[in-house]
Short mmCIF file of C-alpha atoms in Angstrom, two decimals:
data_model
loop_
_atom_site.label_atom_id
_atom_site.label_comp_id
_atom_site.label_asym_id
_atom_site.label_seq_id
_atom_site.Cartn_x
_atom_site.Cartn_y
_atom_site.Cartn_z
CA UNK A 5 43.65 -34.45 10.04
CA UNK A 6 43.98 -30.92 11.38
CA UNK A 7 42.79 -29.53 8.02
CA UNK A 8 39.76 -31.84 8.08
CA UNK A 9 38.97 -30.69 11.64
CA UNK A 10 39.10 -27.02 10.64
CA UNK A 11 36.84 -27.58 7.62
CA UNK A 12 34.34 -29.48 9.76
CA UNK A 13 34.38 -26.71 12.35
CA UNK A 14 33.76 -24.09 9.67
CA UNK A 15 30.81 -26.05 8.25
CA UNK A 16 29.35 -26.52 11.73
CA UNK A 17 29.67 -22.77 12.40
CA UNK A 18 27.77 -21.96 9.20
CA UNK A 19 24.99 -24.39 10.13
CA UNK A 20 24.69 -22.90 13.63
CA UNK A 21 24.60 -19.34 12.27
CA UNK A 22 21.96 -20.28 9.70
CA UNK A 23 19.84 -21.94 12.38
CA UNK A 24 20.15 -18.91 14.65
CA UNK A 25 19.29 -16.60 11.77
CA UNK A 26 16.22 -18.67 10.92
CA UNK A 27 15.10 -18.67 14.56
CA UNK A 28 15.55 -14.90 14.81
CA UNK A 29 13.53 -14.37 11.61
CA UNK A 30 10.76 -16.64 12.88
CA UNK A 31 10.65 -14.69 16.15
CA UNK A 32 10.51 -11.40 14.22
CA UNK A 33 7.62 -12.68 12.06
CA UNK A 34 5.64 -13.55 15.21
CA UNK A 35 5.73 -9.89 16.23
CA UNK A 36 5.27 -8.35 12.79
CA UNK A 37 1.83 -7.65 11.33
CA UNK A 38 1.87 -7.22 7.57
CA UNK A 39 -1.12 -5.54 5.87
CA UNK A 40 -1.56 -5.24 2.10
CA UNK A 41 -3.11 -2.03 0.72
CA UNK A 42 -3.73 -0.56 -2.70
CA UNK A 43 -5.04 2.95 -1.93
CA UNK A 44 -3.16 5.84 -0.37
CA UNK A 45 -6.12 6.54 1.93
CA UNK A 46 -5.89 3.01 3.38
CA UNK A 47 -2.18 3.48 3.96
CA UNK A 48 -2.83 6.75 5.82
CA UNK A 49 -5.25 5.05 8.22
CA UNK A 50 -2.76 2.27 8.92
CA UNK A 51 -0.07 4.84 9.64
CA UNK A 52 -2.32 6.24 12.37
CA UNK A 53 -3.03 2.72 13.71
CA UNK A 54 0.68 1.92 13.83
CA UNK A 55 1.15 3.62 17.21
CA UNK A 56 -1.45 1.39 18.89
CA UNK A 57 0.00 -1.71 17.24
CA UNK A 58 3.43 -0.85 18.65
CA UNK A 59 1.96 -0.30 22.13
CA UNK A 60 0.79 -3.92 21.99
CA UNK A 61 4.34 -5.08 21.29
CA UNK A 62 4.04 -5.59 17.53
CA UNK A 63 5.41 -3.83 14.47
CA UNK A 64 3.20 -2.96 11.50
CA UNK A 65 4.46 -3.35 7.95
CA UNK A 66 2.38 -1.78 5.19
CA UNK A 67 2.66 -3.74 1.96
CA UNK A 68 1.65 -1.61 -1.04
CA UNK A 69 0.35 -3.41 -4.13
CA UNK A 70 -0.64 -2.06 -7.52
CA UNK A 71 -3.89 -3.82 -8.44
CA UNK A 72 -7.17 -5.20 -7.10
CA UNK A 73 -6.09 -8.85 -7.09
CA UNK A 74 -2.62 -8.67 -5.53
CA UNK A 75 -3.82 -7.70 -2.05
CA UNK A 76 -6.08 -10.76 -1.84
CA UNK A 77 -3.44 -13.06 -3.31
CA UNK A 78 -0.98 -11.80 -0.69
CA UNK A 79 -3.28 -12.75 2.19
CA UNK A 80 -4.41 -16.04 0.68
CA UNK A 81 -0.80 -17.12 0.08
CA UNK A 82 0.32 -16.08 3.59
CA UNK A 83 2.49 -13.22 2.29
CA UNK A 84 0.44 -10.78 4.39
CA UNK A 85 -1.61 -11.21 7.56
CA UNK A 86 -4.46 -9.02 6.35
CA UNK A 87 -5.50 -6.49 3.76
CA UNK A 88 -7.42 -3.24 3.94
CA UNK A 89 -8.63 -2.48 0.46
CA UNK A 90 -12.10 -3.80 -0.38
CA UNK A 91 -15.73 -4.28 0.53
CA UNK A 92 -17.16 -7.67 1.47
CA UNK A 93 -18.97 -8.39 -1.83
CA UNK A 94 -15.68 -7.97 -3.74
CA UNK A 95 -13.95 -10.32 -1.28
CA UNK A 96 -16.75 -12.88 -1.70
CA UNK A 97 -16.29 -12.75 -5.48
CA UNK A 98 -12.56 -13.44 -5.06
CA UNK A 99 -13.29 -16.38 -2.74
CA UNK A 100 -15.67 -17.89 -5.27
CA UNK A 101 -13.34 -17.44 -8.23
CA UNK A 102 -10.15 -18.57 -6.46
CA UNK A 103 -11.67 -21.07 -3.99
CA UNK A 104 -10.14 -18.93 -1.25
CA UNK A 105 -11.13 -18.62 2.41
CA UNK A 106 -10.81 -14.90 3.13
CA UNK A 107 -13.08 -13.36 5.76
CA UNK A 108 -14.04 -9.78 6.60
CA UNK A 109 -13.35 -9.18 10.30
CA UNK A 110 -13.96 -5.46 10.82
CA UNK A 111 -15.70 -2.74 8.78
CA UNK A 112 -13.67 0.48 8.98
CA UNK A 113 -15.61 3.04 6.94
CA UNK A 114 -18.25 3.31 4.28
CA UNK A 115 -18.63 5.73 1.42
CA UNK A 116 -21.05 6.57 -1.38
CA UNK A 117 -20.40 5.59 -4.95
CA UNK A 118 -21.56 8.07 -7.55
CA UNK A 119 -21.63 9.17 -11.16
CA UNK A 120 -19.56 12.09 -12.45
CA UNK A 121 -19.55 14.05 -15.67
CA UNK A 122 -17.43 16.81 -17.19
CA UNK A 123 -20.12 17.76 -19.66
CA UNK A 124 -23.44 17.45 -17.81
CA UNK A 125 -24.69 18.76 -14.48
CA UNK A 126 -27.70 16.47 -14.33
CA UNK A 127 -28.35 12.91 -15.48
CA UNK A 128 -31.55 14.13 -17.13
CA UNK A 129 -29.39 16.12 -19.55
CA UNK A 130 -27.64 13.04 -20.96
CA UNK A 131 -28.33 12.70 -24.69
CA UNK A 132 -29.69 9.63 -26.46
CA UNK A 133 -27.10 6.86 -26.89
CA UNK A 134 -24.70 8.51 -24.41
CA UNK A 135 -21.78 6.36 -23.30
CA UNK A 136 -21.63 5.59 -19.57
CA UNK A 137 -18.58 4.13 -17.81
CA UNK A 138 -19.25 1.47 -15.16
CA UNK A 139 -16.92 -0.93 -13.28
CA UNK A 140 -15.95 -4.11 -15.11
CA UNK A 141 -16.12 -6.42 -12.07
CA UNK A 142 -19.58 -7.84 -11.19
CA UNK A 143 -19.86 -6.56 -7.60
CA UNK A 144 -19.11 -2.93 -8.43
CA UNK A 145 -21.07 -3.10 -11.69
CA UNK A 146 -24.14 -4.13 -9.67
CA UNK A 147 -23.62 -1.24 -7.29
CA UNK A 148 -23.39 1.28 -10.13
CA UNK A 149 -26.50 -0.03 -11.86
CA UNK A 150 -28.46 0.01 -8.58
CA UNK A 151 -27.77 3.76 -8.31
CA UNK A 152 -29.05 4.33 -11.85
CA UNK A 153 -32.12 2.22 -11.13
CA UNK A 154 -32.92 4.10 -7.90
CA UNK A 155 -32.64 7.45 -9.71
CA UNK A 156 -34.89 6.38 -12.59
CA UNK A 157 -32.18 6.48 -15.26
CA UNK A 158 -32.74 2.80 -16.05
CA UNK A 159 -34.96 0.06 -14.67
CA UNK A 160 -33.62 -3.32 -13.56
CA UNK A 161 -35.49 -6.61 -13.25
CA UNK A 162 -37.47 -7.04 -10.02
CA UNK A 163 -35.44 -8.09 -6.96
CA UNK A 164 -32.11 -7.58 -8.69
CA UNK A 165 -30.74 -5.68 -5.69
CA UNK A 166 -26.98 -5.11 -5.78
CA UNK A 167 -26.32 -8.04 -8.12
CA UNK A 168 -27.43 -6.56 -11.42
CA UNK A 169 -25.61 -6.62 -14.73
CA UNK A 170 -26.40 -4.77 -17.95
CA UNK A 171 -28.32 -7.90 -18.99
CA UNK A 172 -30.80 -7.19 -16.16
CA UNK A 173 -31.80 -3.80 -17.58
CA UNK A 174 -35.45 -3.93 -18.69
CA UNK A 175 -35.92 -0.22 -19.38
CA UNK A 176 -33.33 2.17 -20.80
CA UNK A 177 -35.25 5.24 -22.04
CA UNK A 178 -32.18 7.03 -23.42
CA UNK A 179 -30.63 3.88 -24.86
CA UNK A 180 -27.48 4.51 -22.84
CA UNK A 181 -24.42 2.57 -23.95
CA UNK A 182 -22.57 0.98 -21.04
CA UNK A 183 -18.83 0.56 -21.20
CA UNK A 184 -17.22 -1.71 -18.61
CA UNK A 185 -13.94 -0.20 -17.37
CA UNK A 186 -11.45 -1.52 -14.82
CA UNK A 187 -12.04 0.09 -11.43
CA UNK A 188 -8.58 1.68 -11.39
CA UNK A 189 -9.18 3.37 -14.75
CA UNK A 190 -12.63 4.84 -14.11
CA UNK A 191 -11.32 8.23 -12.99
CA UNK A 192 -9.25 8.44 -16.19
CA UNK A 193 -12.42 7.81 -18.20
CA UNK A 194 -13.90 10.93 -16.58
CA UNK A 195 -11.57 12.97 -18.81
CA UNK A 196 -12.46 11.12 -22.01
CA UNK A 197 -14.63 13.18 -24.35
CA UNK A 198 -16.73 10.26 -25.57
CA UNK A 199 -17.72 9.20 -22.01
CA UNK A 200 -20.75 11.25 -20.93
CA UNK A 201 -20.84 9.99 -17.35
CA UNK A 202 -18.70 7.64 -15.26
CA UNK A 203 -19.10 5.80 -11.97
CA UNK A 204 -16.37 6.30 -9.37
CA UNK A 205 -15.46 6.15 -5.67
CA UNK A 206 -14.17 8.94 -3.39
CA UNK A 207 -10.71 7.39 -2.89
CA UNK A 208 -10.08 7.38 -6.64
CA UNK A 209 -11.50 10.88 -7.10
CA UNK A 210 -9.26 12.71 -4.64
CA UNK A 211 -6.11 12.71 -6.85
CA UNK A 212 -8.24 14.26 -9.62
CA UNK A 213 -9.39 17.05 -7.30
CA UNK A 214 -12.98 15.78 -7.12
CA UNK A 215 -15.24 14.84 -4.22
CA UNK A 216 -18.73 13.44 -3.77
CA UNK A 217 -20.02 17.04 -3.91
CA UNK A 218 -19.24 16.94 -7.65
CA UNK A 219 -21.45 13.89 -8.30
CA UNK A 220 -24.46 14.25 -10.56
CA UNK A 221 -25.88 11.04 -9.05
CA UNK A 222 -24.89 9.86 -5.57
CA UNK A 223 -25.65 6.66 -3.72
CA UNK A 224 -27.77 6.93 -0.59
CA UNK A 225 -25.45 6.65 2.43
CA UNK A 226 -27.64 3.90 3.96
CA UNK A 227 -27.16 1.74 0.86
CA UNK A 228 -23.40 2.28 1.00
CA UNK A 229 -23.16 0.45 4.36
CA UNK A 230 -23.43 -2.79 2.38
CA UNK A 231 -20.06 -1.86 0.87
CA UNK A 232 -18.06 -0.79 3.94
CA UNK A 233 -14.30 -1.00 3.45
CA UNK A 234 -13.20 -4.00 5.48
CA UNK A 235 -10.19 -5.41 7.27
CA UNK A 236 -9.79 -8.87 5.70
CA UNK A 237 -7.78 -11.92 6.72
CA UNK A 238 -7.78 -15.72 6.27
CA UNK A 239 -10.43 -17.84 7.99
CA UNK A 240 -7.81 -19.56 10.13
CA UNK A 241 -6.37 -16.24 11.34
CA UNK A 242 -9.54 -14.33 12.20
CA UNK A 243 -9.22 -14.99 15.96
CA UNK A 244 -5.43 -14.67 16.12
CA UNK A 245 -3.70 -12.25 18.48
CA UNK A 246 -2.33 -10.29 15.51
CA UNK A 247 -5.80 -9.65 14.10
CA UNK A 248 -7.19 -8.73 17.52
CA UNK A 249 -4.40 -6.17 17.92
CA UNK A 250 -4.99 -4.81 14.42
CA UNK A 251 -8.77 -4.51 14.88
CA UNK A 252 -8.31 -2.59 18.11
CA UNK A 253 -5.71 -0.28 16.57
CA UNK A 254 -7.90 0.50 13.56
CA UNK A 255 -11.04 1.34 15.54
CA UNK A 256 -9.75 4.09 17.82
CA UNK A 257 -11.20 7.58 18.16
CA UNK A 258 -8.09 8.91 16.43
CA UNK A 259 -8.81 6.78 13.36
CA UNK A 260 -12.50 7.74 13.39
CA UNK A 261 -11.63 11.44 13.59
CA UNK A 262 -9.19 11.08 10.71
CA UNK A 263 -11.82 9.36 8.54
CA UNK A 264 -14.35 12.11 9.23
CA UNK A 265 -11.97 15.05 8.87
CA UNK A 266 -9.82 14.05 5.91
CA UNK A 267 -12.27 12.87 3.27
CA UNK A 268 -14.18 16.07 2.46
CA UNK A 269 -17.24 14.45 4.05
CA UNK A 270 -17.13 11.44 1.71
CA UNK A 271 -16.27 8.75 4.28
CA UNK A 272 -18.12 7.71 7.44
CA UNK A 273 -16.60 5.55 10.23
CA UNK A 274 -18.25 2.12 10.43
CA UNK A 275 -17.38 1.42 14.07
#
């Protein structure tokens, strides 16, 4: 009987400890804000915002992911409270493809996309049949083609706007050959001898020692506002206390100054 009593007491102790542990974890999660990022520059901004988050009584965990799908999956599946990695058109494409309900809640900064070349200093110098690297996803492909259209390199169908694909090209005087490349690999394509010109973004250029000053074609800064890098969360969380705290922490003067002073003039605060 005594043995049975001791075993029962031990089991009860384990149950109580597990319950307490679960309660403590739940309480910790209430005060922890987890944000998924893919770029080092996004991580740097969150590191600056961390101080303001902590002042509000929360902790900020930065969740680094390796590709352009993982950060959205993390938010959609409640593994992260928000992400800071994309513009709104890219998020809208994810929502459509995955039947997700992500929402952009705060633009943080915008930046110009551009075309870069190791071999040519001007797009007019591109030879016939030159190979041009553009993003493989529809939203960024449209942005790249809009730049070429505006600069007279190609002509797109009327009213194509930012939604063009290579199928919308109606004039291509140099018969340029477009190669769709994953966004993360575009800067690598810059070094490939058979690629005459490649589209890329400032955040991907920095590790290669390039900036927007090296572009042979650069997007007008007004057009780039359509593609501001956004803080993104789930529809049901957009008005939560966590997101309010995060928005406030990411739109301080300190963050704005960092954006302006640490991007070689490529990035402009959007708040």
